[in-house]
Coordinates of C-alpha atoms in Angstrom, one line a residue:
M4 CA 82.6 86.6 96.9
Q5 CA 85.6 88.8 97.8
C6 CA 87.7 85.7 98.5
I7 CA 87.0 84.2 95.1
Q8 CA 87.2 87.5 93.4
N9 CA 90.7 88.4 94.7
G10 CA 91.8 84.8 95.3
F11 CA 94.5 83.3 97.5
V12 CA 96.9 83.4 94.6
L13 CA 96.4 84.8 91.1
S14 CA 96.6 81.4 89.4
Q15 CA 93.8 80.0 91.6
R16 CA 91.7 83.1 91.0
K17 CA 91.8 82.6 87.3
S18 CA 90.4 79.1 87.6
Q19 CA 87.9 79.7 90.4
L20 CA 86.3 82.9 89.3
P21 CA 84.6 81.6 86.1
V22 CA 83.2 78.6 88.1
Y23 CA 81.8 80.9 90.8
L24 CA 80.3 83.2 88.2
G25 CA 78.7 80.3 86.5
F26 CA 77.2 79.2 89.8
L27 CA 75.7 82.6 90.4
N28 CA 74.4 82.8 86.9
S29 CA 72.7 79.4 87.3
L30 CA 70.9 80.7 90.4
F31 CA 69.8 84.2 89.5
K32 CA 69.3 83.9 85.7
N33 CA 67.7 80.6 85.6
A34 CA 64.0 80.8 84.6
E35 CA 63.0 77.9 86.7
L36 CA 64.8 79.0 89.9
V37 CA 64.1 82.7 89.8
P38 CA 60.4 82.3 91.0
A39 CA 61.7 80.5 94.1
I40 CA 64.1 83.2 95.1
S41 CA 62.5 86.1 97.1
L42 CA 65.7 87.9 98.0
A43 CA 69.4 87.3 97.6
Y44 CA 72.3 89.5 98.9
I45 CA 76.1 89.2 98.8
T46 CA 78.3 91.1 101.3
G47 CA 81.9 92.2 100.9
I48 CA 84.2 95.2 101.5
L49 CA 84.9 96.2 97.9
P50 CA 82.3 96.8 95.2
I51 CA 81.8 94.1 92.6
M52 CA 84.8 93.9 90.3
K53 CA 84.5 95.7 87.0
D54 CA 85.0 93.9 83.7
K55 CA 83.5 90.5 83.3
I56 CA 81.8 90.2 86.8
Q57 CA 79.5 93.2 86.4
S58 CA 77.8 91.8 83.3
K59 CA 77.3 88.5 85.1
L60 CA 75.7 90.1 88.1
N61 CA 73.8 92.9 86.5
T62 CA 70.6 91.9 88.3
F63 CA 71.9 93.2 91.6
N64 CA 71.5 96.6 93.1
Q65 CA 74.9 97.6 94.5
Y66 CA 75.4 99.7 97.6
T67 CA 78.9 100.8 98.6
T68 CA 80.7 103.4 100.8
L69 CA 80.8 105.7 97.8
N70 CA 77.3 105.0 96.7
P71 CA 75.2 103.8 99.7
D72 CA 72.0 105.3 98.4
V73 CA 69.1 104.7 100.9
F74 CA 71.5 102.9 103.3
A75 CA 73.7 106.0 103.9
E76 CA 72.5 106.6 107.4
Y77 CA 73.1 103.0 108.4
V78 CA 76.8 102.8 107.4
G79 CA 77.8 103.9 110.9
F80 CA 76.4 105.5 114.1
L81 CA 74.8 108.9 113.8
P82 CA 75.6 111.6 116.4
E83 CA 72.4 111.2 118.3
E84 CA 73.1 107.5 118.6
V85 CA 76.6 108.1 119.9
K86 CA 75.3 110.7 122.4
A87 CA 72.8 108.1 123.8
I88 CA 75.6 105.5 124.1
C89 CA 77.9 108.0 125.8
Q90 CA 75.1 108.9 128.2
K91 CA 74.4 105.3 129.0
Y92 CA 78.1 104.4 129.7
N93 CA 79.0 107.8 131.2
C94 CA 81.7 108.6 128.7
S95 CA 82.6 111.8 126.9
F96 CA 80.8 112.5 123.6
E97 CA 83.4 115.1 122.6
D98 CA 86.2 112.5 123.0
C99 CA 84.1 110.1 120.9
K100 CA 83.7 112.8 118.3
N101 CA 87.4 113.5 118.2
W102 CA 88.5 109.9 118.0
Y103 CA 85.8 108.2 115.8
D104 CA 83.9 110.8 113.8
G105 CA 84.9 112.5 110.5
Y106 CA 83.0 110.4 107.9
R107 CA 80.5 112.3 105.8
I108 CA 78.3 110.1 103.7
E109 CA 75.5 111.7 101.6
G110 CA 74.9 114.4 104.2
F111 CA 75.1 112.1 107.2
E112 CA 77.7 112.5 109.9
V113 CA 78.9 109.0 110.6
Y114 CA 81.0 107.4 113.4
N115 CA 82.9 104.2 113.4
P116 CA 80.4 102.0 115.3
E117 CA 82.8 99.2 116.5
S118 CA 85.3 101.7 118.0
V119 CA 82.5 103.7 119.7
I120 CA 81.1 100.6 121.4
K121 CA 84.6 99.4 122.5
A122 CA 85.5 102.8 123.9
A123 CA 82.2 103.1 125.7
I124 CA 82.5 99.7 127.3
T125 CA 86.2 99.9 128.3
G126 CA 86.2 103.7 129.0
K127 CA 89.4 104.0 127.0
F128 CA 89.6 106.3 123.9
K129 CA 92.3 104.9 121.6
S130 CA 92.7 103.3 118.2
Y131 CA 90.8 100.0 118.0
W132 CA 92.0 99.4 114.5
S133 CA 95.4 98.3 115.9
G134 CA 94.3 94.7 116.3
T135 CA 93.6 94.5 112.6
S136 CA 95.9 94.6 109.6
T137 CA 95.7 98.4 109.4
Y138 CA 99.5 99.0 109.5
D139 CA 100.2 96.5 106.7
V140 CA 97.3 97.6 104.5
I141 CA 98.2 101.3 104.5
K142 CA 102.0 100.7 104.3
E143 CA 101.7 98.2 101.4
K144 CA 99.6 100.5 99.4
I145 CA 101.5 103.8 99.9
Q146 CA 104.8 101.9 99.1
M147 CA 103.5 101.4 95.5
N148 CA 104.6 105.1 95.3
F149 CA 102.6 106.2 92.3
N150 CA 103.2 109.7 91.2
G151 CA 102.0 112.2 93.8
T152 CA 101.4 109.6 96.5
K153 CA 104.0 110.8 99.0
E154 CA 103.0 114.4 98.7
A155 CA 99.3 113.5 99.2
V156 CA 100.0 111.4 102.2
I157 CA 102.1 114.1 103.9
A158 CA 99.3 116.6 103.1
M159 CA 96.6 114.3 104.7
I160 CA 98.7 113.6 107.8
G161 CA 99.0 117.4 108.1
G162 CA 95.2 117.6 108.3
Q163 CA 94.5 118.5 104.7
T164 CA 92.4 117.1 101.8
V165 CA 93.7 115.9 98.5
D166 CA 92.0 115.4 95.1
V167 CA 90.9 111.9 94.2
S168 CA 89.2 110.4 91.2
V169 CA 87.1 107.4 92.5
G170 CA 85.6 106.3 89.2
K171 CA 88.6 104.6 87.6
Y172 CA 89.4 101.9 90.2
D173 CA 88.6 98.4 89.0
N174 CA 87.7 97.2 92.5
T175 CA 90.4 94.6 92.7
L176 CA 93.4 94.0 95.0
T177 CA 95.8 93.7 92.2
G178 CA 94.9 96.2 89.4
F179 CA 96.3 99.4 91.0
K180 CA 97.4 101.9 88.3
S181 CA 97.6 105.2 90.2
K182 CA 97.3 106.9 93.6
D183 CA 93.6 107.5 92.8
D184 CA 93.2 103.7 92.7
V185 CA 95.1 103.3 96.0
F186 CA 93.1 106.1 97.8
T187 CA 89.8 104.8 96.4
F188 CA 90.6 101.4 97.8
L189 CA 91.5 102.9 101.2
I190 CA 88.2 104.9 101.2
H191 CA 86.2 101.6 100.8
L192 CA 88.1 100.1 103.7
G193 CA 87.5 103.2 105.9
Y194 CA 91.2 104.3 106.2
L195 CA 90.2 107.5 104.3
A196 CA 87.0 109.5 104.2
Y197 CA 85.6 111.0 101.0
D198 CA 84.1 114.5 100.3
E199 CA 81.8 113.8 97.4
E200 CA 81.1 117.5 96.7
E201 CA 84.7 118.5 96.5
Q202 CA 85.9 115.1 95.2
E203 CA 88.6 114.9 97.8
C204 CA 89.8 112.4 100.4
Y205 CA 91.2 112.9 103.9
I206 CA 92.0 111.2 107.2
P207 CA 88.8 111.4 109.1
N208 CA 89.7 111.3 112.8
R209 CA 92.4 110.7 115.4
E210 CA 92.0 107.0 115.5
I211 CA 92.7 106.6 111.8
H212 CA 95.3 109.4 111.9
D213 CA 97.3 107.4 114.5
E214 CA 97.3 104.4 112.2
W215 CA 98.7 106.4 109.3
V216 CA 101.5 107.8 111.5
K217 CA 102.4 104.3 112.5
A218 CA 102.3 103.1 108.8
I219 CA 105.0 105.6 107.8
S220 CA 107.0 105.4 111.0
D221 CA 109.7 103.1 109.6
D222 CA 109.4 104.0 106.0
S223 CA 112.6 105.7 104.7
D224 CA 110.6 107.7 102.1
Y225 CA 108.9 109.5 105.0
E226 CA 112.0 110.0 107.2
Q227 CA 111.8 113.8 107.3
T228 CA 108.0 113.6 108.0
N229 CA 108.6 111.2 110.9
K230 CA 111.3 113.5 112.3
I231 CA 109.0 116.5 112.2
I232 CA 106.2 114.5 113.9
E233 CA 108.6 113.3 116.6
D234 CA 110.1 116.7 117.2
S235 CA 106.6 118.2 117.3
K236 CA 105.8 116.3 120.5
N237 CA 108.1 118.8 122.4
L238 CA 107.4 121.8 120.2
L239 CA 104.0 122.7 121.8
A240 CA 105.6 122.9 125.2
Q241 CA 108.4 125.1 123.8
T242 CA 105.9 127.4 122.2
L243 CA 103.9 127.9 125.4
A244 CA 107.2 128.5 127.2
G245 CA 108.1 131.3 124.7
N246 CA 111.1 129.6 123.1
E247 CA 110.8 131.5 119.8
E248 CA 114.2 130.5 118.4
L249 CA 113.4 126.7 118.7
V250 CA 109.9 127.2 117.3
A251 CA 111.2 129.2 114.3
Q252 CA 113.8 126.5 113.5
A253 CA 111.1 123.8 113.6
L254 CA 108.8 125.8 111.3
D255 CA 111.7 126.3 108.9
R256 CA 112.2 122.6 108.7
S257 CA 108.5 121.9 108.2
H258 CA 108.3 124.7 105.6
D259 CA 111.2 123.2 103.7
H260 CA 109.6 119.8 103.8
V261 CA 106.1 120.7 102.5
S262 CA 107.2 123.3 100.0
S263 CA 108.5 123.0 96.4
N264 CA 111.2 125.1 94.9
R265 CA 108.6 127.0 92.9
S266 CA 106.3 127.8 95.8
Y267 CA 108.8 128.3 98.7
N268 CA 108.7 132.1 98.5
N269 CA 105.0 132.4 97.8
E270 CA 103.3 134.5 100.4
Y271 CA 101.1 131.6 101.3
S272 CA 103.7 128.9 101.3
L273 CA 104.3 128.9 105.1
Q274 CA 100.6 128.4 105.8
K275 CA 99.7 126.3 102.8
V276 CA 101.2 125.0 99.6
H277 CA 98.8 123.9 96.9
L278 CA 98.8 120.3 95.9
H279 CA 96.2 120.3 93.1
K280 CA 93.2 121.7 95.0
S281 CA 94.5 120.4 98.4
N282 CA 96.9 122.0 100.8
K283 CA 100.0 120.9 102.6
N284 CA 100.2 122.8 105.8
A285 CA 103.6 123.4 107.4
I286 CA 102.2 124.8 110.6
L287 CA 99.6 122.0 111.0
T288 CA 102.3 119.4 110.5
V289 CA 104.7 120.8 113.0
F290 CA 102.1 121.4 115.6
L291 CA 100.3 118.1 115.1
P292 CA 100.1 117.0 118.8
G293 CA 98.4 120.4 119.6
T294 CA 95.3 119.2 117.8
E295 CA 94.7 116.9 120.8
S296 CA 94.2 119.8 123.2
F297 CA 93.7 123.0 121.2
C298 CA 91.2 124.3 118.6
L299 CA 93.0 125.0 115.3
L300 CA 91.4 127.5 112.9
E301 CA 92.5 128.6 109.5
Q302 CA 92.2 132.3 108.6
T303 CA 89.3 131.8 106.2
T304 CA 85.6 132.3 105.8
T305 CA 84.7 130.0 103.0
K306 CA 82.2 127.2 103.5
K307 CA 84.8 124.5 102.5
Q308 CA 87.5 125.8 104.8
K309 CA 85.0 126.1 107.7
S310 CA 84.3 122.4 107.2
T311 CA 88.1 121.8 107.2
N312 CA 88.4 123.6 110.5
A313 CA 85.8 121.5 112.1
R314 CA 87.5 118.3 110.9
L315 CA 91.0 119.4 111.9
N316 CA 89.8 119.7 115.5
G317 CA 88.8 116.1 115.4
L318 CA 92.4 114.9 114.7

């Protein structure tokens, strides 16, 4: 379905799609055939494309990452399932949590199942998305550079959430009109997670975070971000060694990078700069490698920010 829907090239898609829809119609809306069909299902990554297709396939119940309904708990592994796997293969549950957790789907805490299995079998915790087209998918989409995309990407790499409207995307590979469309697409593919209550998206775990860092590594638009990330690898050691001058300089550079002219002198600008309802965090960005070994807590008591603290420590 997805192959026909998005096509090998646009010209082929225009000619193949009506034929395929006609075929489906002849199966599922044919009075003579319907009694012979007990169950039919179609699988794919993206939801059914809006516009003409939905009217043709309105006899289907559709379950997606954003609307899994009764299948929410089956989207990935649950914590108790991961614990059982870790116990069987004698591997660290906490490492599994840091690397592959972070998705919250209708109240369920969900892990990436394929990566959990591979890590358990090999005994190596790393990104298992690298063998796929992750790099190209993320890079291609953020290079569309819709208004606000760069700021949102920097915020998410720094461990924060950003607003996203998931209802406008047409569920195609070609009809992107805004950063909301791009981020919704990446949510469906698992490169971002979605907080339905807050209507925000974020990078869910260390595995996906590493892929985002790779995706911007040679992008000139993110040159300053890459420099801060590269410098931060040495900054944690300098902090522990008490080199306050070097640390102060690094924080200044990060502060300049994530702050706007209007918010630079705001009392909260060093800790966080508001991007819609999300935050760009200078300290988190500059101490990014520290999240691998240390617990990071924001000075806050709200329910939302407590949840953010828990997620930050999984990056």
